[in-house]
mmCIF file of C-alpha atoms in Angstrom:
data_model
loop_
_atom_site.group_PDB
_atom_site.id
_atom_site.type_symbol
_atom_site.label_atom_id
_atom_site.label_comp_id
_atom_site.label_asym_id
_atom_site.label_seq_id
_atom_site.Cartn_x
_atom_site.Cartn_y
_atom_site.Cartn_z
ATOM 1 C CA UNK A 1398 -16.574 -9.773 0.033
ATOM 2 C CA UNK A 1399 -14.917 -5.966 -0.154
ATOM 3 C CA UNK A 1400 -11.366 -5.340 -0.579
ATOM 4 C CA UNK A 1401 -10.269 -2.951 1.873
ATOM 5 C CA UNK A 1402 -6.490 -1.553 1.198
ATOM 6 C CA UNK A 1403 -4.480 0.013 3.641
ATOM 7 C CA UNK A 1404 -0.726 1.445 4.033
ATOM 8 C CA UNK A 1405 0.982 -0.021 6.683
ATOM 9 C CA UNK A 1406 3.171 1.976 8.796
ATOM 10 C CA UNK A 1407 6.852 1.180 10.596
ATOM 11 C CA UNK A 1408 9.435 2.393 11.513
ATOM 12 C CA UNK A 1409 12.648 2.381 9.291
ATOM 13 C CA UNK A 1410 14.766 -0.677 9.096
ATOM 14 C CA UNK A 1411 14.362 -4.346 9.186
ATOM 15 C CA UNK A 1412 14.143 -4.527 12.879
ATOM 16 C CA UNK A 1413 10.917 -1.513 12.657
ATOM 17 C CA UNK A 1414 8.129 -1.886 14.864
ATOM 18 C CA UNK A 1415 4.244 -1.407 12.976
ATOM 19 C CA UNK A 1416 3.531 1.929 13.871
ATOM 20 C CA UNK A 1417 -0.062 2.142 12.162
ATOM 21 C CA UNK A 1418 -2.792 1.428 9.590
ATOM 22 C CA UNK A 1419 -3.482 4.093 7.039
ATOM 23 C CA UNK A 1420 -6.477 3.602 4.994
ATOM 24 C CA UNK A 1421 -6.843 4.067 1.508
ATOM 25 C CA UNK A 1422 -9.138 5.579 -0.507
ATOM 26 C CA UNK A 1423 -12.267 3.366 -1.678
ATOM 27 C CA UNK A 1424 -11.934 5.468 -4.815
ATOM 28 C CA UNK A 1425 -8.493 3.705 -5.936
ATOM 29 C CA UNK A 1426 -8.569 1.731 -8.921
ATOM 30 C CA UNK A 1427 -7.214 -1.960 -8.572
ATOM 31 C CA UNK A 1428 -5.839 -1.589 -12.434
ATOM 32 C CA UNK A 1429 -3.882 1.518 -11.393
ATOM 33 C CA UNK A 1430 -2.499 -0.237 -8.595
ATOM 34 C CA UNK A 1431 -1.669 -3.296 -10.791
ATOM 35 C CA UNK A 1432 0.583 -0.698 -12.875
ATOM 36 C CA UNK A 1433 2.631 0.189 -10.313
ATOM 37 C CA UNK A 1434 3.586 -3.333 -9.827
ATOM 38 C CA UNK A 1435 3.084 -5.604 -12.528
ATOM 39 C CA UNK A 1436 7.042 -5.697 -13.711
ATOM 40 C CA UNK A 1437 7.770 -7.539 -10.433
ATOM 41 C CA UNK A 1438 5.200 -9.933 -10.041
ATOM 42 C CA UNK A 1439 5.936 -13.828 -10.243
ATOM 43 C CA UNK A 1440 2.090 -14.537 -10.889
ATOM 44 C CA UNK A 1441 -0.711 -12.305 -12.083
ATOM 45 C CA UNK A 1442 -2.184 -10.440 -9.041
ATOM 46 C CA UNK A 1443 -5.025 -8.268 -10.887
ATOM 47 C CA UNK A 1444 -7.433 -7.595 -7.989
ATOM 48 C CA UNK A 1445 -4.299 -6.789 -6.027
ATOM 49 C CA UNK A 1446 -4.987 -8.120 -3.031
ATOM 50 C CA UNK A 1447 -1.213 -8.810 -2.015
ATOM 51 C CA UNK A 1448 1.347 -6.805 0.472
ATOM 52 C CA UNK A 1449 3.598 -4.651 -1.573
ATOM 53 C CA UNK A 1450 6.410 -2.288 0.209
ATOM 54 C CA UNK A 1451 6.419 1.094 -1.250
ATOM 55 C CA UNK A 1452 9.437 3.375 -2.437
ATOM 56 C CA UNK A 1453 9.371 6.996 -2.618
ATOM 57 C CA UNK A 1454 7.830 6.899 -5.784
ATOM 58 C CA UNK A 1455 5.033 4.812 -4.988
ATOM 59 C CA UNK A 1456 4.582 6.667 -1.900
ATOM 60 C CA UNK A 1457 4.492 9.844 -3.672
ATOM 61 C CA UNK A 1458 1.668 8.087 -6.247
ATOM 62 C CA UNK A 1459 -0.311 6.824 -3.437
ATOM 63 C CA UNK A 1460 -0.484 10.192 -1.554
ATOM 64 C CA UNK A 1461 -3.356 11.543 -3.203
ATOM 65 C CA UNK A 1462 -5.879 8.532 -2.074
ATOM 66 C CA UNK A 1463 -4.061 9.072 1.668
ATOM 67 C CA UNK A 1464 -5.522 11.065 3.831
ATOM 68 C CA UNK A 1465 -2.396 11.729 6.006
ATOM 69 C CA UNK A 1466 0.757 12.517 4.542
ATOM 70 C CA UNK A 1467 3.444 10.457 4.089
ATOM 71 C CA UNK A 1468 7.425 10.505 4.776
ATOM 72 C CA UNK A 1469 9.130 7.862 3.066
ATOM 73 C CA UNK A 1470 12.412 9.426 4.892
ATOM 74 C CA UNK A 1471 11.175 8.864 8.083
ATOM 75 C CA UNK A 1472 8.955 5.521 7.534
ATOM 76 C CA UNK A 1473 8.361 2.393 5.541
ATOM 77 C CA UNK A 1474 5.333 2.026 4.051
ATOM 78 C CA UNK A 1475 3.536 -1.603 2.969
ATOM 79 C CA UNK A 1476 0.613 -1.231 0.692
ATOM 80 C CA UNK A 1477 -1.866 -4.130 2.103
ATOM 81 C CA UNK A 1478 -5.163 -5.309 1.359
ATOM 82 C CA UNK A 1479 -7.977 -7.385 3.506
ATOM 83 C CA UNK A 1480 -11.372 -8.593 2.951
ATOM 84 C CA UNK A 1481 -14.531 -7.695 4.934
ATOM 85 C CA UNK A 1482 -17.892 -8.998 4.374
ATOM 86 C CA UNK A 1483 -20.293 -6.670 2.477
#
C-alpha cells in the first residue's frame, strides 16, 4: 500500500464547505512531517497517516511540496493522508 497525502481545502469557519484536494508532493518526508506535529500527539503517529489542520506556519512549511499556493487568510487547510494500492 502507498501513502498518498493531500491538503484539504475549505472555506473559513466551522460551518466551511470542502472546497478541494491539493496534492502533495511524493517527495515529502514522513519524519519531517512527524516534526511538525509530534508535541501534540496523544499516541505515536510516525508514518503520519492522520488528518492534521494546518496554521499559518505549517501552511507556510508545506508550501514548497504544494503545487498551488496557499492562503491561510482566506482558507483552512487539513493535511490528510490515504492509501492506494501499489
Amino acid at each position: 500500500m502507498k501513502i498518498v497525502r493531500a491538503i484539504e481545502v475549505w472555506e473559513k469557519g466551522m460551518e466551511g464547505a470542502f472546497l478541494a484536494h491539493l496534492p502533495v508532493a511524493e517527495t515529502i518526508s514522513p519524519v519531517f512531517l512527524l516534526s511538525l506535529f509530534a508535541h501534540e500527539q496523544d499516541k505515536p503517529d510516525p508514518d503520519m497517516k492522520l488528518s492534521y489542520m494546518l496554521d499559518a506556519e505549517r501552511v507556510a512549511k508545506l508550501q514548497p511540496y504544494v503545487a498551488e499556493q496557499l492562503d491561510p487568510t482566506r482558507y483552512d487547510y487539513i493535511l490528510t493522508a490515504y492509501g492506494v494500492p501499489d
